[in-house]
Amino acid sequence: MRMAHGAIPAQGLAIFAAAQHLMGREAFGVIDMTFLFQRLFARRITREDRELAYLNGSVSIYDLECREREIAAGKFASH
């Protein structure tokens, strides 16, 4: 691994520079780096998450039943 500025890996400096750009802050603490990693490595939204959000958007029991049938028919299967 290539080193820059003595013992700091160049990749670490690139991540730090990206963090400064994304966060718009000069100084970083533990909380700031945690926020950065959460933004860089965000969890992908799964099919189940999309289906649950769709079901939660129903406005009545009849709408919910209709949405359940659509999901069972494969509404989110191709995503």
PDB file of N, CA and C in Angstrom:
ATOM      1  N   MET A   1       0.846  -1.174   0.000  1.00  0.00           N
ATOM      2  CA  MET A   1       0.000   0.000   0.000  1.00  0.00           C
ATOM      3  C   MET A   1       0.892   1.239   0.000  1.00  0.00           C
ATOM      4  N   ARG A   2       0.599   2.180  -0.846  1.00  0.00           N
ATOM      5  CA  ARG A   2       1.377   3.405  -0.942  1.00  0.00           C
ATOM      6  C   ARG A   2       1.124   4.279   0.268  1.00  0.00           C
ATOM      7  N   MET A   3       2.169   4.845   0.825  1.00  0.00           N
ATOM      8  CA  MET A   3       2.047   5.706   1.998  1.00  0.00           C
ATOM      9  C   MET A   3       2.198   7.167   1.596  1.00  0.00           C
ATOM     10  N   ALA A   4       1.422   8.010   2.224  1.00  0.00           N
ATOM     11  CA  ALA A   4       1.512   9.450   1.988  1.00  0.00           C
ATOM     12  C   ALA A   4       1.635  10.131   3.341  1.00  0.00           C
ATOM     13  N   HIS A   5       2.383  11.178   3.426  1.00  0.00           N
ATOM     14  CA  HIS A   5       2.583  11.935   4.662  1.00  0.00           C
ATOM     15  C   HIS A   5       3.075  11.040   5.791  1.00  0.00           C
ATOM     16  N   GLY A   6       4.123  10.319   5.533  1.00  0.00           N
ATOM     17  CA  GLY A   6       4.688   9.484   6.582  1.00  0.00           C
ATOM     18  C   GLY A   6       3.979   8.152   6.700  1.00  0.00           C
ATOM     19  N   ALA A   7       3.282   7.930   7.813  1.00  0.00           N
ATOM     20  CA  ALA A   7       2.703   6.615   8.088  1.00  0.00           C
ATOM     21  C   ALA A   7       1.212   6.532   7.763  1.00  0.00           C
ATOM     22  N   ILE A   8       0.631   7.529   7.132  1.00  0.00           N
ATOM     23  CA  ILE A   8      -0.797   7.497   6.819  1.00  0.00           C
ATOM     24  C   ILE A   8      -0.973   6.945   5.406  1.00  0.00           C
ATOM     25  N   PRO A   9      -1.713   5.863   5.246  1.00  0.00           N
ATOM     26  CA  PRO A   9      -1.930   5.313   3.899  1.00  0.00           C
ATOM     27  C   PRO A   9      -2.658   6.315   3.003  1.00  0.00           C
ATOM     28  N   ALA A  10      -2.320   6.314   1.732  1.00  0.00           N
ATOM     29  CA  ALA A  10      -2.945   7.239   0.783  1.00  0.00           C
ATOM     30  C   ALA A  10      -4.450   7.011   0.704  1.00  0.00           C
ATOM     31  N   GLN A  11      -4.879   5.757   0.841  1.00  0.00           N
ATOM     32  CA  GLN A  11      -6.311   5.462   0.796  1.00  0.00           C
ATOM     33  C   GLN A  11      -7.024   6.115   1.978  1.00  0.00           C
ATOM     34  N   GLY A  12      -6.406   6.125   3.126  1.00  0.00           N
ATOM     35  CA  GLY A  12      -6.996   6.776   4.300  1.00  0.00           C
ATOM     36  C   GLY A  12      -7.160   8.270   4.086  1.00  0.00           C
ATOM     37  N   LEU A  13      -6.170   8.897   3.457  1.00  0.00           N
ATOM     38  CA  LEU A  13      -6.276  10.323   3.168  1.00  0.00           C
ATOM     39  C   LEU A  13      -7.388  10.606   2.163  1.00  0.00           C
ATOM     40  N   ALA A  14      -7.558   9.718   1.188  1.00  0.00           N
ATOM     41  CA  ALA A  14      -8.622   9.901   0.201  1.00  0.00           C
ATOM     42  C   ALA A  14      -9.988   9.790   0.864  1.00  0.00           C
ATOM     43  N   ILE A  15     -10.150   8.844   1.781  1.00  0.00           N
ATOM     44  CA  ILE A  15     -11.418   8.703   2.494  1.00  0.00           C
ATOM     45  C   ILE A  15     -11.671   9.933   3.351  1.00  0.00           C
ATOM     46  N   PHE A  16     -10.629  10.424   4.008  1.00  0.00           N
ATOM     47  CA  PHE A  16     -10.779  11.607   4.845  1.00  0.00           C
ATOM     48  C   PHE A  16     -11.166  12.826   4.003  1.00  0.00           C
ATOM     49  N   ALA A  17     -10.552  12.973   2.831  1.00  0.00           N
ATOM     50  CA  ALA A  17     -10.879  14.099   1.954  1.00  0.00           C
ATOM     51  C   ALA A  17     -12.315  13.983   1.450  1.00  0.00           C
ATOM     52  N   ALA A  18     -12.737  12.765   1.116  1.00  0.00           N
ATOM     53  CA  ALA A  18     -14.114  12.564   0.690  1.00  0.00           C
ATOM     54  C   ALA A  18     -15.073  12.893   1.818  1.00  0.00           C
ATOM     55  N   ALA A  19     -14.688  12.546   3.022  1.00  0.00           N
ATOM     56  CA  ALA A  19     -15.532  12.841   4.186  1.00  0.00           C
ATOM     57  C   ALA A  19     -15.686  14.343   4.370  1.00  0.00           C
ATOM     58  N   GLN A  20     -14.595  15.070   4.233  1.00  0.00           N
ATOM     59  CA  GLN A  20     -14.666  16.527   4.357  1.00  0.00           C
ATOM     60  C   GLN A  20     -15.590  17.104   3.291  1.00  0.00           C
ATOM     61  N   HIS A  21     -15.498  16.579   2.088  1.00  0.00           N
ATOM     62  CA  HIS A  21     -16.338  17.085   0.999  1.00  0.00           C
ATOM     63  C   HIS A  21     -17.815  16.779   1.254  1.00  0.00           C
ATOM     64  N   LEU A  22     -18.114  15.537   1.641  1.00  0.00           N
ATOM     65  CA  LEU A  22     -19.504  15.143   1.868  1.00  0.00           C
ATOM     66  C   LEU A  22     -20.123  15.860   3.060  1.00  0.00           C
ATOM     67  N   MET A  23     -19.351  16.023   4.100  1.00  0.00           N
ATOM     68  CA  MET A  23     -19.896  16.563   5.337  1.00  0.00           C
ATOM     69  C   MET A  23     -19.775  18.086   5.406  1.00  0.00           C
ATOM     70  N   GLY A  24     -18.856  18.656   4.652  1.00  0.00           N
ATOM     71  CA  GLY A  24     -18.684  20.096   4.674  1.00  0.00           C
ATOM     72  C   GLY A  24     -18.150  20.601   6.001  1.00  0.00           C
ATOM     73  N   ARG A  25     -17.380  19.793   6.683  1.00  0.00           N
ATOM     74  CA  ARG A  25     -16.836  20.177   7.989  1.00  0.00           C
ATOM     75  C   ARG A  25     -15.319  20.069   7.952  1.00  0.00           C
ATOM     76  N   GLU A  26     -14.688  20.837   8.810  1.00  0.00           N
ATOM     77  CA  GLU A  26     -13.228  20.828   8.876  1.00  0.00           C
ATOM     78  C   GLU A  26     -12.710  19.769   9.843  1.00  0.00           C
ATOM     79  N   ALA A  27     -13.323  19.661  11.007  1.00  0.00           N
ATOM     80  CA  ALA A  27     -12.832  18.731  12.019  1.00  0.00           C
ATOM     81  C   ALA A  27     -13.792  17.562  12.157  1.00  0.00           C
ATOM     82  N   PHE A  28     -13.234  16.394  12.348  1.00  0.00           N
ATOM     83  CA  PHE A  28     -14.045  15.198  12.500  1.00  0.00           C
ATOM     84  C   PHE A  28     -13.798  14.566  13.851  1.00  0.00           C
ATOM     85  N   GLY A  29     -14.880  14.113  14.446  1.00  0.00           N
ATOM     86  CA  GLY A  29     -14.806  13.349  15.673  1.00  0.00           C
ATOM     87  C   GLY A  29     -15.322  11.955  15.414  1.00  0.00           C
ATOM     88  N   VAL A  30     -15.508  11.198  16.463  1.00  0.00           N
ATOM     89  CA  VAL A  30     -16.003   9.833  16.329  1.00  0.00           C
ATOM     90  C   VAL A  30     -17.416   9.827  15.744  1.00  0.00           C
ATOM     91  N   ILE A  31     -18.261  10.729  16.173  1.00  0.00           N
ATOM     92  CA  ILE A  31     -19.638  10.773  15.694  1.00  0.00           C
ATOM     93  C   ILE A  31     -19.666  11.117  14.207  1.00  0.00           C
ATOM     94  N   ASP A  32     -18.829  12.045  13.779  1.00  0.00           N
ATOM     95  CA  ASP A  32     -18.798  12.431  12.375  1.00  0.00           C
ATOM     96  C   ASP A  32     -18.359  11.271  11.482  1.00  0.00           C
ATOM     97  N   MET A  33     -17.366  10.501  11.909  1.00  0.00           N
ATOM     98  CA  MET A  33     -16.889   9.382  11.107  1.00  0.00           C
ATOM     99  C   MET A  33     -17.945   8.277  11.057  1.00  0.00           C
ATOM    100  N   THR A  34     -18.673   8.087  12.145  1.00  0.00           N
ATOM    101  CA  THR A  34     -19.754   7.108  12.137  1.00  0.00           C
ATOM    102  C   THR A  34     -20.806   7.503  11.117  1.00  0.00           C
ATOM    103  N   PHE A  35     -21.174   8.777  11.099  1.00  0.00           N
ATOM    104  CA  PHE A  35     -22.143   9.278  10.132  1.00  0.00           C
ATOM    105  C   PHE A  35     -21.633   9.080   8.710  1.00  0.00           C
ATOM    106  N   LEU A  36     -20.353   9.338   8.493  1.00  0.00           N
ATOM    107  CA  LEU A  36     -19.759   9.176   7.169  1.00  0.00           C
ATOM    108  C   LEU A  36     -19.871   7.730   6.698  1.00  0.00           C
ATOM    109  N   PHE A  37     -19.489   6.790   7.543  1.00  0.00           N
ATOM    110  CA  PHE A  37     -19.542   5.385   7.141  1.00  0.00           C
ATOM    111  C   PHE A  37     -20.974   4.924   6.917  1.00  0.00           C
ATOM    112  N   GLN A  38     -21.923   5.463   7.667  1.00  0.00           N
ATOM    113  CA  GLN A  38     -23.323   5.121   7.433  1.00  0.00           C
ATOM    114  C   GLN A  38     -23.773   5.619   6.070  1.00  0.00           C
ATOM    115  N   ARG A  39     -23.303   6.791   5.661  1.00  0.00           N
ATOM    116  CA  ARG A  39     -23.674   7.321   4.345  1.00  0.00           C
ATOM    117  C   ARG A  39     -22.967   6.590   3.219  1.00  0.00           C
ATOM    118  N   LEU A  40     -21.698   6.222   3.423  1.00  0.00           N
ATOM    119  CA  LEU A  40     -20.940   5.559   2.368  1.00  0.00           C
ATOM    120  C   LEU A  40     -21.378   4.109   2.170  1.00  0.00           C
ATOM    121  N   PHE A  41     -21.739   3.444   3.253  1.00  0.00           N
ATOM    122  CA  PHE A  41     -22.081   2.026   3.189  1.00  0.00           C
ATOM    123  C   PHE A  41     -23.520   1.804   3.634  1.00  0.00           C
ATOM    124  N   ALA A  42     -24.433   2.536   3.041  1.00  0.00           N
ATOM    125  CA  ALA A  42     -25.846   2.433   3.394  1.00  0.00           C
ATOM    126  C   ALA A  42     -26.385   1.059   2.997  1.00  0.00           C
ATOM    127  N   ARG A  43     -27.308   0.562   3.789  1.00  0.00           N
ATOM    128  CA  ARG A  43     -27.913  -0.736   3.534  1.00  0.00           C
ATOM    129  C   ARG A  43     -28.843  -0.635   2.332  1.00  0.00           C
ATOM    130  N   ARG A  44     -28.775  -1.627   1.468  1.00  0.00           N
ATOM    131  CA  ARG A  44     -29.652  -1.650   0.299  1.00  0.00           C
ATOM    132  C   ARG A  44     -31.074  -1.946   0.738  1.00  0.00           C
ATOM    133  N   ILE A  45     -32.018  -1.355   0.037  1.00  0.00           N
ATOM    134  CA  ILE A  45     -33.420  -1.607   0.327  1.00  0.00           C
ATOM    135  C   ILE A  45     -33.802  -2.933  -0.326  1.00  0.00           C
ATOM    136  N   THR A  46     -34.302  -3.847   0.492  1.00  0.00           N
ATOM    137  CA  THR A  46     -34.633  -5.182  -0.001  1.00  0.00           C
ATOM    138  C   THR A  46     -36.059  -5.214  -0.563  1.00  0.00           C
ATOM    139  N   ARG A  47     -36.353  -6.304  -1.226  1.00  0.00           N
ATOM    140  CA  ARG A  47     -37.700  -6.498  -1.762  1.00  0.00           C
ATOM    141  C   ARG A  47     -38.724  -6.496  -0.636  1.00  0.00           C
ATOM    142  N   GLU A  48     -38.379  -7.139   0.476  1.00  0.00           N
ATOM    143  CA  GLU A  48     -39.289  -7.199   1.610  1.00  0.00           C
ATOM    144  C   GLU A  48     -39.557  -5.799   2.173  1.00  0.00           C
ATOM    145  N   ASP A  49     -38.531  -4.963   2.204  1.00  0.00           N
ATOM    146  CA  ASP A  49     -38.711  -3.585   2.676  1.00  0.00           C
ATOM    147  C   ASP A  49     -39.670  -2.811   1.782  1.00  0.00           C
ATOM    148  N   ARG A  50     -39.521  -2.981   0.459  1.00  0.00           N
ATOM    149  CA  ARG A  50     -40.411  -2.293  -0.481  1.00  0.00           C
ATOM    150  C   ARG A  50     -41.842  -2.793  -0.340  1.00  0.00           C
ATOM    151  N   GLU A  51     -41.990  -4.117  -0.191  1.00  0.00           N
ATOM    152  CA  GLU A  51     -43.327  -4.675  -0.021  1.00  0.00           C
ATOM    153  C   GLU A  51     -43.987  -4.171   1.257  1.00  0.00           C
ATOM    154  N   LEU A  52     -43.230  -4.136   2.350  1.00  0.00           N
ATOM    155  CA  LEU A  52     -43.784  -3.667   3.621  1.00  0.00           C
ATOM    156  C   LEU A  52     -44.176  -2.198   3.536  1.00  0.00           C
ATOM    157  N   ALA A  53     -43.350  -1.382   2.905  1.00  0.00           N
ATOM    158  CA  ALA A  53     -43.684   0.035   2.748  1.00  0.00           C
ATOM    159  C   ALA A  53     -44.946   0.196   1.913  1.00  0.00           C
ATOM    160  N   TYR A  54     -45.090  -0.630   0.883  1.00  0.00           N
ATOM    161  CA  TYR A  54     -46.288  -0.582   0.038  1.00  0.00           C
ATOM    162  C   TYR A  54     -47.523  -0.965   0.845  1.00  0.00           C
ATOM    163  N   LEU A  55     -47.416  -2.020   1.650  1.00  0.00           N
ATOM    164  CA  LEU A  55     -48.547  -2.436   2.481  1.00  0.00           C
ATOM    165  C   LEU A  55     -48.886  -1.383   3.535  1.00  0.00           C
ATOM    166  N   ASN A  56     -47.867  -0.759   4.107  1.00  0.00           N
ATOM    167  CA  ASN A  56     -48.105   0.268   5.128  1.00  0.00           C
ATOM    168  C   ASN A  56     -48.779   1.513   4.559  1.00  0.00           C
ATOM    169  N   GLY A  57     -48.729   1.686   3.258  1.00  0.00           N
ATOM    170  CA  GLY A  57     -49.357   2.839   2.624  1.00  0.00           C
ATOM    171  C   GLY A  57     -50.843   2.655   2.350  1.00  0.00           C
ATOM    172  N   SER A  58     -51.379   1.510   2.715  1.00  0.00           N
ATOM    173  CA  SER A  58     -52.804   1.273   2.454  1.00  0.00           C
ATOM    174  C   SER A  58     -53.659   2.166   3.348  1.00  0.00           C
ATOM    175  N   VAL A  59     -54.823   2.534   2.843  1.00  0.00           N
ATOM    176  CA  VAL A  59     -55.699   3.469   3.562  1.00  0.00           C
ATOM    177  C   VAL A  59     -56.937   2.797   4.153  1.00  0.00           C
ATOM    178  N   SER A  60     -57.177   1.550   3.775  1.00  0.00           N
ATOM    179  CA  SER A  60     -58.328   0.839   4.328  1.00  0.00           C
ATOM    180  C   SER A  60     -58.031  -0.654   4.296  1.00  0.00           C
ATOM    181  N   ILE A  61     -58.888  -1.422   4.941  1.00  0.00           N
ATOM    182  CA  ILE A  61     -58.714  -2.869   4.939  1.00  0.00           C
ATOM    183  C   ILE A  61     -58.876  -3.431   3.533  1.00  0.00           C
ATOM    184  N   TYR A  62     -59.739  -2.813   2.748  1.00  0.00           N
ATOM    185  CA  TYR A  62     -59.954  -3.260   1.367  1.00  0.00           C
ATOM    186  C   TYR A  62     -58.732  -2.953   0.504  1.00  0.00           C
ATOM    187  N   ASP A  63     -58.156  -1.783   0.715  1.00  0.00           N
ATOM    188  CA  ASP A  63     -56.934  -1.411  -0.004  1.00  0.00           C
ATOM    189  C   ASP A  63     -55.801  -2.350   0.386  1.00  0.00           C
ATOM    190  N   LEU A  64     -55.694  -2.676   1.656  1.00  0.00           N
ATOM    191  CA  LEU A  64     -54.659  -3.592   2.136  1.00  0.00           C
ATOM    192  C   LEU A  64     -54.800  -4.959   1.480  1.00  0.00           C
ATOM    193  N   GLU A  65     -56.017  -5.469   1.422  1.00  0.00           N
ATOM    194  CA  GLU A  65     -56.248  -6.773   0.795  1.00  0.00           C
ATOM    195  C   GLU A  65     -55.891  -6.752  -0.688  1.00  0.00           C
ATOM    196  N   CYS A  66     -56.225  -5.668  -1.357  1.00  0.00           N
ATOM    197  CA  CYS A  66     -55.884  -5.526  -2.775  1.00  0.00           C
ATOM    198  C   CYS A  66     -54.367  -5.506  -2.964  1.00  0.00           C
ATOM    199  N   ARG A  67     -53.679  -4.778  -2.111  1.00  0.00           N
ATOM    200  CA  ARG A  67     -52.216  -4.711  -2.192  1.00  0.00           C
ATOM    201  C   ARG A  67     -51.570  -6.061  -1.888  1.00  0.00           C
ATOM    202  N   GLU A  68     -52.134  -6.796  -0.933  1.00  0.00           N
ATOM    203  CA  GLU A  68     -51.616  -8.127  -0.633  1.00  0.00           C
ATOM    204  C   GLU A  68     -51.752  -9.047  -1.846  1.00  0.00           C
ATOM    205  N   ARG A  69     -52.880  -8.961  -2.552  1.00  0.00           N
ATOM    206  CA  ARG A  69     -53.069  -9.763  -3.754  1.00  0.00           C
ATOM    207  C   ARG A  69     -52.068  -9.367  -4.846  1.00  0.00           C
ATOM    208  N   GLU A  70     -51.823  -8.063  -4.988  1.00  0.00           N
ATOM    209  CA  GLU A  70     -50.854  -7.605  -5.992  1.00  0.00           C
ATOM    210  C   GLU A  70     -49.458  -8.131  -5.686  1.00  0.00           C
ATOM    211  N   ILE A  71     -49.082  -8.128  -4.422  1.00  0.00           N
ATOM    212  CA  ILE A  71     -47.761  -8.637  -4.036  1.00  0.00           C
ATOM    213  C   ILE A  71     -47.688 -10.135  -4.283  1.00  0.00           C
ATOM    214  N   ALA A  72     -48.750 -10.852  -3.930  1.00  0.00           N
ATOM    215  CA  ALA A  72     -48.785 -12.297  -4.162  1.00  0.00           C
ATOM    216  C   ALA A  72     -48.699 -12.614  -5.662  1.00  0.00           C
ATOM    217  N   ALA A  73     -49.217 -11.724  -6.496  1.00  0.00           N
ATOM    218  CA  ALA A  73     -49.163 -11.918  -7.946  1.00  0.00           C
ATOM    219  C   ALA A  73     -47.795 -11.561  -8.528  1.00  0.00           C
ATOM    220  N   GLY A  74     -46.924 -10.963  -7.713  1.00  0.00           N
ATOM    221  CA  GLY A  74     -45.557 -10.672  -8.179  1.00  0.00           C
ATOM    222  C   GLY A  74     -45.278  -9.230  -8.537  1.00  0.00           C
ATOM    223  N   LYS A  75     -45.952  -8.289  -7.918  1.00  0.00           N
ATOM    224  CA  LYS A  75     -45.761  -6.874  -8.224  1.00  0.00           C
ATOM    225  C   LYS A  75     -44.290  -6.443  -8.053  1.00  0.00           C
ATOM    226  N   PHE A  76     -43.617  -6.943  -7.018  1.00  0.00           N
ATOM    227  CA  PHE A  76     -42.228  -6.541  -6.747  1.00  0.00           C
ATOM    228  C   PHE A  76     -41.220  -7.623  -7.124  1.00  0.00           C
ATOM    229  N   ALA A  77     -41.653  -8.659  -7.781  1.00  0.00           N
ATOM    230  CA  ALA A  77     -40.765  -9.776  -8.105  1.00  0.00           C
ATOM    231  C   ALA A  77     -39.673  -9.389  -9.098  1.00  0.00           C
ATOM    232  N   SER A  78     -39.938  -8.465  -9.983  1.00  0.00           N
ATOM    233  CA  SER A  78     -38.951  -8.117 -11.014  1.00  0.00           C
ATOM    234  C   SER A  78     -37.959  -7.048 -10.569  1.00  0.00           C
ATOM    235  N   HIS A  79     -38.121  -6.486  -9.375  1.00  0.00           N
ATOM    236  CA  HIS A  79     -37.243  -5.400  -8.909  1.00  0.00           C
ATOM    237  C   HIS A  79     -36.008  -5.928  -8.294  1.00  0.00           C
TER     238      HIS A  79
END
